[in-house]
């Protein structure tokens, strides 16, 4: 994908290339996680169900992709491993993509998805997402505490267009250099400050996973600092790049990160008298 133009390129062509790249990972997904398109009313996407998930709070998941590309299909391997390692059902949902659907369509879709999921469940849920999906998860969860057990954001986008991590790790990264990141927010139709302002500083507890070699590493730190009033745990994956959690099939250490996330979720659920 290094020859693609992430600043002015055709979104349709970028989506095709991204989908083809991620499709290669499909074969690395665990075979013992059931995959279905049978989702709660009002939602479209994929549901991942591992053994032992019965009675346990599910995870509502928002895929990454700069708000411009990606789908539950592009995140099949990631969500399957997330489901297996946390022993929880993962419901990965579609949402409207920019630039055809400018902001705040994404924020409102995230809120609607969480409401639809909540209407289906008798107990609280977890909400999670990666990159742009990390912001989606936080928008979707909102200030809700009764219906949300916790929010997990993997190397989330938090509106920064200039930072030491972008300067250090952006050059050579066609999708996450300074120009591409600025174009991402232009295509979304929202300034970085608006993205930040719409993430509530109160609500359920938050876990942020940062990757130290990621141009968005400082986004993770800035987000964690901003959300300190609601309670944030920040984990740093040393030496990892953006999107490293896609590679659970080939890397046991990635599965260890997801299992660690499962332990965090178990702790939050037990504290609320849930599973």
Short mmCIF file of N, CA, C and O in Angstrom, two decimals, residues 101-227:
data_model
loop_
_atom_site.label_atom_id
_atom_site.label_comp_id
_atom_site.label_asym_id
_atom_site.label_seq_id
_atom_site.Cartn_x
_atom_site.Cartn_y
_atom_site.Cartn_z
N UNK A 101 -20.00 10.67 3.92
CA UNK A 101 -20.82 10.96 5.09
C UNK A 101 -19.97 11.79 6.07
O UNK A 101 -19.22 11.24 6.87
N UNK A 102 -20.07 13.11 5.99
CA UNK A 102 -19.22 13.95 6.84
C UNK A 102 -19.65 13.90 8.30
O UNK A 102 -20.79 13.56 8.64
N UNK A 103 -18.68 14.22 9.16
CA UNK A 103 -18.93 14.32 10.58
C UNK A 103 -20.05 15.35 10.84
O UNK A 103 -20.12 16.34 10.13
N UNK A 104 -20.96 15.11 11.79
CA UNK A 104 -20.92 14.12 12.86
C UNK A 104 -21.65 12.81 12.59
O UNK A 104 -22.12 12.16 13.54
N UNK A 105 -21.77 12.38 11.34
CA UNK A 105 -22.46 11.12 11.05
C UNK A 105 -21.83 9.96 11.81
O UNK A 105 -22.55 9.07 12.31
N UNK A 106 -20.50 9.97 11.96
CA UNK A 106 -19.82 8.88 12.64
C UNK A 106 -20.13 8.88 14.14
O UNK A 106 -20.41 7.83 14.74
N UNK A 107 -20.11 10.05 14.72
CA UNK A 107 -20.43 10.15 16.16
C UNK A 107 -21.86 9.69 16.42
O UNK A 107 -22.11 8.92 17.37
N UNK A 108 -22.78 10.12 15.61
CA UNK A 108 -24.17 9.75 15.83
C UNK A 108 -24.40 8.27 15.57
O UNK A 108 -25.20 7.63 16.26
N UNK A 109 -23.69 7.71 14.59
CA UNK A 109 -23.80 6.27 14.34
C UNK A 109 -23.26 5.47 15.52
O UNK A 109 -23.81 4.41 15.87
N UNK A 110 -22.19 5.96 16.14
CA UNK A 110 -21.63 5.27 17.30
C UNK A 110 -22.62 5.27 18.46
O UNK A 110 -22.82 4.24 19.14
N UNK A 111 -23.25 6.39 18.68
CA UNK A 111 -24.25 6.47 19.75
C UNK A 111 -25.43 5.54 19.47
O UNK A 111 -25.92 4.84 20.37
N UNK A 112 -25.87 5.52 18.22
CA UNK A 112 -27.00 4.67 17.86
C UNK A 112 -26.66 3.20 17.99
O UNK A 112 -27.50 2.38 18.41
N UNK A 113 -25.44 2.83 17.65
CA UNK A 113 -25.01 1.44 17.75
C UNK A 113 -25.00 0.99 19.21
O UNK A 113 -25.45 -0.12 19.53
N UNK A 114 -24.47 1.84 20.06
CA UNK A 114 -24.46 1.46 21.48
C UNK A 114 -25.87 1.35 22.04
O UNK A 114 -26.19 0.43 22.80
N UNK A 115 -26.77 2.24 21.62
CA UNK A 115 -28.17 2.16 22.07
C UNK A 115 -28.82 0.88 21.57
O UNK A 115 -29.56 0.21 22.31
N UNK A 116 -28.55 0.51 20.30
CA UNK A 116 -29.14 -0.71 19.74
C UNK A 116 -28.61 -1.94 20.45
O UNK A 116 -29.35 -2.89 20.74
N UNK A 117 -27.31 -1.93 20.74
CA UNK A 117 -26.71 -3.06 21.45
C UNK A 117 -27.27 -3.14 22.86
O UNK A 117 -27.60 -4.22 23.36
N UNK A 118 -27.38 -2.00 23.52
CA UNK A 118 -27.91 -1.98 24.88
C UNK A 118 -29.35 -2.46 24.96
O UNK A 118 -29.75 -3.10 25.94
N UNK A 119 -30.12 -2.16 23.92
CA UNK A 119 -31.52 -2.59 23.90
C UNK A 119 -31.63 -4.10 23.79
O UNK A 119 -32.62 -4.69 24.22
N UNK A 120 -30.60 -4.75 23.24
CA UNK A 120 -30.60 -6.20 23.06
C UNK A 120 -30.14 -6.93 24.31
O UNK A 120 -30.53 -8.06 24.57
N UNK A 121 -29.28 -6.27 25.10
CA UNK A 121 -28.65 -6.91 26.25
C UNK A 121 -29.38 -6.55 27.54
O UNK A 121 -29.84 -5.43 27.72
N UNK A 122 -29.45 -7.52 28.44
CA UNK A 122 -30.05 -7.26 29.75
C UNK A 122 -29.05 -6.64 30.72
O UNK A 122 -29.44 -6.04 31.72
N UNK A 123 -27.78 -6.82 30.44
CA UNK A 123 -26.72 -6.35 31.32
C UNK A 123 -25.80 -5.39 30.59
O UNK A 123 -25.85 -5.28 29.35
N UNK A 124 -24.93 -4.70 31.31
CA UNK A 124 -24.01 -3.74 30.66
C UNK A 124 -23.06 -4.42 29.68
O UNK A 124 -22.84 -5.64 29.73
N UNK A 125 -22.49 -3.63 28.80
CA UNK A 125 -21.57 -4.13 27.77
C UNK A 125 -20.24 -3.40 27.87
O UNK A 125 -20.11 -2.39 28.55
N UNK A 126 -19.25 -3.92 27.15
CA UNK A 126 -18.00 -3.21 26.91
C UNK A 126 -18.07 -2.59 25.52
O UNK A 126 -18.77 -3.09 24.63
N UNK A 127 -17.32 -1.50 25.32
CA UNK A 127 -17.22 -0.86 24.02
C UNK A 127 -15.73 -0.71 23.70
O UNK A 127 -14.94 -0.34 24.57
N UNK A 128 -15.35 -1.04 22.46
CA UNK A 128 -13.93 -0.98 22.10
C UNK A 128 -13.78 -0.59 20.64
O UNK A 128 -14.73 -0.64 19.85
N UNK A 129 -12.55 -0.19 20.27
CA UNK A 129 -12.25 0.14 18.89
C UNK A 129 -10.78 0.47 18.72
O UNK A 129 -10.08 0.74 19.70
N UNK A 130 -10.32 0.42 17.48
CA UNK A 130 -8.92 0.71 17.19
C UNK A 130 -8.79 1.92 16.28
O UNK A 130 -9.63 2.15 15.41
N UNK A 131 -7.76 2.72 16.51
CA UNK A 131 -7.44 3.89 15.69
C UNK A 131 -8.64 4.84 15.65
O UNK A 131 -9.11 5.28 16.70
N UNK A 132 -9.18 5.15 14.47
CA UNK A 132 -10.38 5.98 14.42
C UNK A 132 -11.52 5.34 15.21
O UNK A 132 -12.36 6.03 15.78
N UNK A 133 -11.54 4.02 15.22
CA UNK A 133 -12.56 3.30 15.99
C UNK A 133 -12.43 3.50 17.49
O UNK A 133 -13.41 3.30 18.22
N UNK A 134 -11.24 3.90 17.96
CA UNK A 134 -11.09 4.21 19.37
C UNK A 134 -11.90 5.43 19.75
O UNK A 134 -12.56 5.47 20.79
N UNK A 135 -11.87 6.45 18.88
CA UNK A 135 -12.72 7.62 19.10
C UNK A 135 -14.18 7.25 18.97
O UNK A 135 -15.03 7.71 19.75
N UNK A 136 -14.51 6.39 18.00
CA UNK A 136 -15.89 5.93 17.84
C UNK A 136 -16.40 5.27 19.12
O UNK A 136 -17.54 5.50 19.55
N UNK A 137 -15.56 4.44 19.72
CA UNK A 137 -15.96 3.74 20.95
C UNK A 137 -16.27 4.74 22.05
O UNK A 137 -17.26 4.57 22.80
N UNK A 138 -15.47 5.77 22.16
CA UNK A 138 -15.69 6.77 23.21
C UNK A 138 -16.91 7.63 22.91
O UNK A 138 -17.66 7.99 23.82
N UNK A 139 -17.12 7.96 21.64
CA UNK A 139 -18.35 8.68 21.29
C UNK A 139 -19.57 7.82 21.58
O UNK A 139 -20.57 8.29 22.11
N UNK A 140 -19.47 6.54 21.22
CA UNK A 140 -20.61 5.64 21.42
C UNK A 140 -20.94 5.44 22.89
O UNK A 140 -22.11 5.46 23.28
N UNK A 141 -19.92 5.24 23.69
CA UNK A 141 -20.15 5.02 25.12
C UNK A 141 -20.68 6.28 25.79
O UNK A 141 -21.47 6.20 26.75
N UNK A 142 -20.25 7.43 25.30
CA UNK A 142 -20.70 8.69 25.87
C UNK A 142 -20.40 8.78 27.36
O UNK A 142 -19.36 8.33 27.83
N UNK A 143 -21.33 9.34 28.10
CA UNK A 143 -21.17 9.46 29.55
C UNK A 143 -21.85 8.30 30.29
O UNK A 143 -21.95 8.32 31.51
N UNK A 144 -22.28 7.30 29.54
CA UNK A 144 -23.01 6.18 30.11
C UNK A 144 -22.15 5.39 31.09
O UNK A 144 -21.01 5.04 30.81
N UNK A 145 -22.70 5.13 32.26
CA UNK A 145 -22.02 4.28 33.23
C UNK A 145 -22.87 3.07 33.61
O UNK A 145 -22.33 2.00 33.93
N UNK A 146 -24.19 3.21 33.57
CA UNK A 146 -25.04 2.08 33.93
C UNK A 146 -24.96 0.98 32.89
O UNK A 146 -24.90 -0.21 33.23
N UNK A 147 -24.96 1.35 31.61
CA UNK A 147 -25.00 0.35 30.55
C UNK A 147 -23.65 -0.01 29.96
O UNK A 147 -23.56 -0.87 29.09
N UNK A 148 -22.57 0.65 30.42
CA UNK A 148 -21.23 0.40 29.88
C UNK A 148 -20.29 0.05 31.02
O UNK A 148 -20.14 0.83 31.98
N UNK A 149 -19.64 -1.11 30.90
CA UNK A 149 -18.70 -1.55 31.93
C UNK A 149 -17.32 -0.92 31.77
O UNK A 149 -16.59 -0.76 32.75
N UNK A 150 -16.95 -0.60 30.56
CA UNK A 150 -15.65 -0.02 30.30
C UNK A 150 -15.46 0.18 28.81
O UNK A 150 -16.18 -0.37 27.98
N UNK A 151 -14.48 1.02 28.47
CA UNK A 151 -14.17 1.34 27.08
C UNK A 151 -12.69 1.06 26.84
O UNK A 151 -11.84 1.49 27.62
N UNK A 152 -12.38 0.32 25.77
CA UNK A 152 -10.99 0.03 25.40
C UNK A 152 -10.70 0.68 24.06
O UNK A 152 -11.41 0.45 23.08
N UNK A 153 -9.65 1.51 24.01
CA UNK A 153 -9.25 2.22 22.79
C UNK A 153 -7.84 1.81 22.42
O UNK A 153 -6.91 2.04 23.19
N UNK A 154 -7.68 1.17 21.27
CA UNK A 154 -6.38 0.71 20.81
C UNK A 154 -5.76 1.76 19.90
O UNK A 154 -6.32 2.11 18.87
N UNK A 155 -4.59 2.26 20.27
CA UNK A 155 -3.87 3.31 19.54
C UNK A 155 -4.84 4.29 18.87
O UNK A 155 -4.87 4.43 17.64
N UNK A 156 -5.64 4.99 19.68
CA UNK A 156 -6.74 5.80 19.15
C UNK A 156 -6.30 7.10 18.48
O UNK A 156 -5.27 7.68 18.83
N UNK A 157 -7.12 7.54 17.54
CA UNK A 157 -6.96 8.88 16.95
C UNK A 157 -7.63 9.88 17.89
O UNK A 157 -8.76 9.69 18.31
N UNK A 158 -6.91 10.95 18.21
CA UNK A 158 -7.45 11.95 19.14
C UNK A 158 -7.21 13.37 18.64
O UNK A 158 -6.98 14.28 19.41
N UNK A 159 -7.22 13.55 17.35
CA UNK A 159 -7.25 14.90 16.80
C UNK A 159 -5.93 15.60 16.60
O UNK A 159 -5.92 16.73 16.09
N UNK A 160 -4.80 15.00 16.97
CA UNK A 160 -3.52 15.68 16.80
C UNK A 160 -3.08 15.62 15.34
O UNK A 160 -3.12 14.56 14.72
N UNK A 161 -2.65 16.74 14.81
CA UNK A 161 -2.10 16.78 13.45
C UNK A 161 -0.61 17.13 13.46
O UNK A 161 0.04 17.08 12.42
N UNK A 162 -0.09 17.48 14.62
CA UNK A 162 1.34 17.73 14.81
C UNK A 162 1.70 17.29 16.21
O UNK A 162 1.02 17.64 17.17
N UNK A 163 2.76 16.49 16.34
CA UNK A 163 3.20 16.01 17.64
C UNK A 163 4.58 15.40 17.48
O UNK A 163 4.99 15.08 16.35
N UNK A 164 5.32 15.22 18.56
CA UNK A 164 6.62 14.55 18.44
C UNK A 164 6.54 13.15 17.84
O UNK A 164 7.40 12.76 17.05
N UNK A 165 5.48 12.40 18.16
CA UNK A 165 5.39 11.04 17.60
C UNK A 165 5.07 11.07 16.11
O UNK A 165 5.56 10.21 15.35
N UNK A 166 4.29 12.04 15.66
CA UNK A 166 4.04 12.17 14.22
C UNK A 166 5.33 12.54 13.51
O UNK A 166 5.66 12.00 12.46
N UNK A 167 6.10 13.44 14.10
CA UNK A 167 7.37 13.86 13.50
C UNK A 167 8.37 12.70 13.46
O UNK A 167 9.11 12.54 12.48
N UNK A 168 8.37 11.88 14.51
CA UNK A 168 9.35 10.80 14.61
C UNK A 168 8.98 9.60 13.76
O UNK A 168 9.85 8.98 13.13
N UNK A 169 7.70 9.23 13.73
CA UNK A 169 7.30 7.97 13.10
C UNK A 169 6.44 8.15 11.85
O UNK A 169 6.17 7.17 11.15
N UNK A 170 6.03 9.39 11.56
CA UNK A 170 5.20 9.63 10.39
C UNK A 170 5.95 9.56 9.06
O UNK A 170 5.44 8.97 8.10
N UNK A 171 7.14 10.14 8.95
CA UNK A 171 7.86 10.08 7.68
C UNK A 171 8.07 8.62 7.25
O UNK A 171 8.49 7.78 8.03
N UNK A 172 7.73 8.34 6.01
CA UNK A 172 7.85 6.97 5.53
C UNK A 172 6.59 6.15 5.73
O UNK A 172 6.48 5.05 5.20
N UNK A 173 5.64 6.69 6.48
CA UNK A 173 4.37 5.99 6.67
C UNK A 173 3.33 6.71 5.79
O UNK A 173 2.87 7.79 6.12
N UNK A 174 2.95 6.14 4.66
CA UNK A 174 2.09 6.86 3.73
C UNK A 174 0.71 7.20 4.27
O UNK A 174 0.11 8.19 3.86
N UNK A 175 0.22 6.41 5.21
CA UNK A 175 -1.12 6.62 5.74
C UNK A 175 -1.14 7.50 6.98
O UNK A 175 -2.19 8.07 7.32
N UNK A 176 0.00 7.63 7.67
CA UNK A 176 0.00 8.34 8.94
C UNK A 176 1.14 9.35 9.05
O UNK A 176 1.65 9.61 10.15
N UNK A 177 1.54 9.92 7.93
CA UNK A 177 2.46 11.05 8.03
C UNK A 177 1.65 12.32 8.27
O UNK A 177 0.42 12.28 8.26
N UNK A 178 2.31 13.42 8.49
CA UNK A 178 1.60 14.64 8.88
C UNK A 178 0.58 15.06 7.83
O UNK A 178 -0.55 15.45 8.15
N UNK A 179 0.95 14.99 6.56
CA UNK A 179 0.03 15.41 5.50
C UNK A 179 -1.18 14.48 5.42
O UNK A 179 -2.32 14.92 5.24
N UNK A 180 -0.94 13.18 5.56
CA UNK A 180 -2.04 12.21 5.48
C UNK A 180 -2.98 12.35 6.67
O UNK A 180 -4.21 12.22 6.52
N UNK A 181 -2.44 12.64 7.85
CA UNK A 181 -3.29 12.81 9.02
C UNK A 181 -4.14 14.07 8.88
O UNK A 181 -5.33 14.08 9.20
N UNK A 182 -3.52 15.16 8.40
CA UNK A 182 -4.29 16.38 8.17
C UNK A 182 -5.40 16.13 7.15
O UNK A 182 -6.55 16.59 7.32
N UNK A 183 -5.09 15.37 6.10
CA UNK A 183 -6.10 15.06 5.08
C UNK A 183 -7.21 14.19 5.66
O UNK A 183 -8.38 14.32 5.26
N UNK A 184 -6.85 13.32 6.61
CA UNK A 184 -7.86 12.46 7.23
C UNK A 184 -8.94 13.30 7.91
O UNK A 184 -10.14 13.05 7.74
N UNK A 185 -8.54 14.31 8.66
CA UNK A 185 -9.52 15.16 9.33
C UNK A 185 -10.26 16.05 8.34
O UNK A 185 -11.46 16.33 8.52
N UNK A 186 -9.57 16.46 7.27
CA UNK A 186 -10.26 17.24 6.24
C UNK A 186 -11.36 16.40 5.60
O UNK A 186 -12.48 16.88 5.38
N UNK A 187 -11.07 15.15 5.29
CA UNK A 187 -12.07 14.28 4.67
C UNK A 187 -13.19 13.96 5.65
O UNK A 187 -14.36 13.82 5.24
N UNK A 188 -12.85 13.83 6.91
CA UNK A 188 -13.88 13.58 7.92
C UNK A 188 -14.83 14.77 8.01
O UNK A 188 -16.03 14.60 8.27
N UNK A 189 -14.29 15.97 7.80
CA UNK A 189 -15.11 17.17 7.92
C UNK A 189 -15.16 17.70 9.33
O UNK A 189 -16.12 18.38 9.72
N UNK A 190 -14.13 17.40 10.11
CA UNK A 190 -14.07 17.88 11.50
C UNK A 190 -12.63 18.21 11.85
O UNK A 190 -11.72 17.44 11.56
N UNK A 191 -12.44 19.34 12.48
CA UNK A 191 -11.11 19.68 12.99
C UNK A 191 -10.78 18.78 14.17
O UNK A 191 -11.67 18.25 14.84
N UNK A 192 -9.48 18.61 14.40
CA UNK A 192 -9.07 17.78 15.52
C UNK A 192 -9.66 18.22 16.84
O UNK A 192 -10.04 17.40 17.68
N UNK A 193 -9.78 19.53 17.00
CA UNK A 193 -10.34 20.05 18.25
C UNK A 193 -11.79 19.62 18.44
O UNK A 193 -12.25 19.40 19.57
N UNK A 194 -12.53 19.49 17.36
CA UNK A 194 -13.93 19.05 17.46
C UNK A 194 -14.01 17.58 17.85
O UNK A 194 -14.85 17.18 18.66
N UNK A 195 -13.12 16.78 17.28
CA UNK A 195 -13.05 15.37 17.65
C UNK A 195 -12.79 15.24 19.15
O UNK A 195 -13.43 14.46 19.85
N UNK A 196 -11.86 16.02 19.65
CA UNK A 196 -11.52 15.97 21.06
C UNK A 196 -12.67 16.45 21.94
O UNK A 196 -13.00 15.81 22.95
N UNK A 197 -13.30 17.55 21.55
CA UNK A 197 -14.36 18.13 22.37
C UNK A 197 -15.56 17.21 22.51
O UNK A 197 -16.29 17.28 23.51
N UNK A 198 -15.77 16.33 21.54
CA UNK A 198 -16.93 15.45 21.57
C UNK A 198 -16.69 14.16 22.34
O UNK A 198 -17.59 13.32 22.42
N UNK A 199 -15.51 13.98 22.88
CA UNK A 199 -15.23 12.82 23.73
C UNK A 199 -15.44 13.23 25.19
O UNK A 199 -14.73 14.08 25.70
N UNK A 200 -16.42 12.64 25.87
CA UNK A 200 -16.75 13.07 27.23
C UNK A 200 -15.64 12.79 28.23
O UNK A 200 -14.95 11.76 28.15
N UNK A 201 -15.47 13.68 29.16
CA UNK A 201 -14.48 13.50 30.22
C UNK A 201 -15.07 12.82 31.44
O UNK A 201 -14.41 12.68 32.46
N UNK A 202 -16.33 12.39 31.35
CA UNK A 202 -16.94 11.58 32.40
C UNK A 202 -17.59 10.37 31.75
O UNK A 202 -17.96 10.42 30.57
N UNK A 203 -17.70 9.31 32.51
CA UNK A 203 -18.28 8.10 31.95
C UNK A 203 -17.58 6.87 32.50
O UNK A 203 -16.88 6.93 33.52
N UNK A 204 -17.73 5.75 31.81
CA UNK A 204 -17.14 4.49 32.25
C UNK A 204 -15.61 4.56 32.20
O UNK A 204 -15.02 5.38 31.50
N UNK A 205 -14.98 3.66 32.93
CA UNK A 205 -13.52 3.58 32.94
C UNK A 205 -12.99 3.27 31.54
O UNK A 205 -13.65 2.61 30.74
N UNK A 206 -11.78 3.76 31.27
CA UNK A 206 -11.18 3.65 29.93
C UNK A 206 -9.83 2.97 30.03
O UNK A 206 -9.04 3.25 30.94
N UNK A 207 -9.56 2.08 29.08
CA UNK A 207 -8.23 1.51 28.90
C UNK A 207 -7.72 1.95 27.54
O UNK A 207 -8.40 1.78 26.53
N UNK A 208 -6.52 2.52 27.51
CA UNK A 208 -5.88 2.93 26.26
C UNK A 208 -4.62 2.10 26.05
O UNK A 208 -3.80 1.97 26.96
N UNK A 209 -4.50 1.51 24.86
CA UNK A 209 -3.27 0.80 24.50
C UNK A 209 -2.54 1.64 23.46
O UNK A 209 -3.05 1.86 22.36
N UNK A 210 -1.36 2.12 23.83
CA UNK A 210 -0.53 2.92 22.94
C UNK A 210 0.58 2.05 22.36
O UNK A 210 1.07 1.12 23.02
N UNK A 211 1.00 2.35 21.13
CA UNK A 211 2.14 1.69 20.50
C UNK A 211 3.26 2.71 20.37
O UNK A 211 3.07 3.77 19.78
N UNK A 212 4.42 2.41 20.92
CA UNK A 212 5.46 3.44 21.04
C UNK A 212 6.04 3.87 19.71
O UNK A 212 6.58 4.98 19.60
N UNK A 213 5.97 3.04 18.66
CA UNK A 213 6.53 3.41 17.36
C UNK A 213 5.44 3.91 16.40
O UNK A 213 5.64 3.95 15.19
N UNK A 214 4.33 4.30 16.94
CA UNK A 214 3.15 4.72 16.18
C UNK A 214 3.12 6.24 16.06
O UNK A 214 3.30 6.95 17.05
N UNK A 215 2.86 6.79 14.87
CA UNK A 215 2.68 8.23 14.77
C UNK A 215 1.60 8.76 15.70
O UNK A 215 1.66 9.92 16.14
N UNK A 216 0.61 7.92 16.04
CA UNK A 216 -0.48 8.35 16.92
C UNK A 216 -0.19 8.07 18.40
O UNK A 216 -1.09 8.20 19.23
N UNK A 217 1.05 7.75 18.73
CA UNK A 217 1.36 7.47 20.14
C UNK A 217 1.02 8.65 21.03
O UNK A 217 0.45 8.50 22.12
N UNK A 218 1.34 9.87 20.58
CA UNK A 218 1.03 11.04 21.40
C UNK A 218 -0.47 11.30 21.48
O UNK A 218 -0.94 11.89 22.46
N UNK A 219 -1.24 10.86 20.49
CA UNK A 219 -2.70 10.91 20.59
C UNK A 219 -3.16 10.08 21.79
O UNK A 219 -4.03 10.50 22.55
N UNK A 220 -2.57 8.89 21.94
CA UNK A 220 -2.94 8.02 23.06
C UNK A 220 -2.66 8.69 24.40
O UNK A 220 -3.49 8.67 25.32
N UNK A 221 -1.48 9.31 24.48
CA UNK A 221 -1.12 9.98 25.73
C UNK A 221 -2.00 11.19 26.00
O UNK A 221 -2.42 11.43 27.14
N UNK A 222 -2.28 11.97 24.96
CA UNK A 222 -3.13 13.15 25.14
C UNK A 222 -4.55 12.74 25.54
O UNK A 222 -5.18 13.38 26.40
N UNK A 223 -5.04 11.66 24.94
CA UNK A 223 -6.37 11.17 25.30
C UNK A 223 -6.40 10.71 26.75
O UNK A 223 -7.33 11.05 27.51
N UNK A 224 -5.40 9.95 27.15
CA UNK A 224 -5.36 9.46 28.53
C UNK A 224 -5.32 10.62 29.52
O UNK A 224 -5.99 10.58 30.56
N UNK A 225 -4.57 11.65 29.21
CA UNK A 225 -4.49 12.81 30.10
C UNK A 225 -5.83 13.53 30.17
O UNK A 225 -6.28 13.94 31.25
N UNK A 226 -6.49 13.68 29.02
CA UNK A 226 -7.76 14.40 28.99
C UNK A 226 -8.86 13.66 29.75
O UNK A 226 -9.75 14.28 30.34
N UNK A 227 -8.78 12.34 29.73
CA UNK A 227 -9.84 11.54 30.36
C UNK A 227 -9.50 11.10 31.78
O UNK A 227 -10.23 10.30 32.37
#
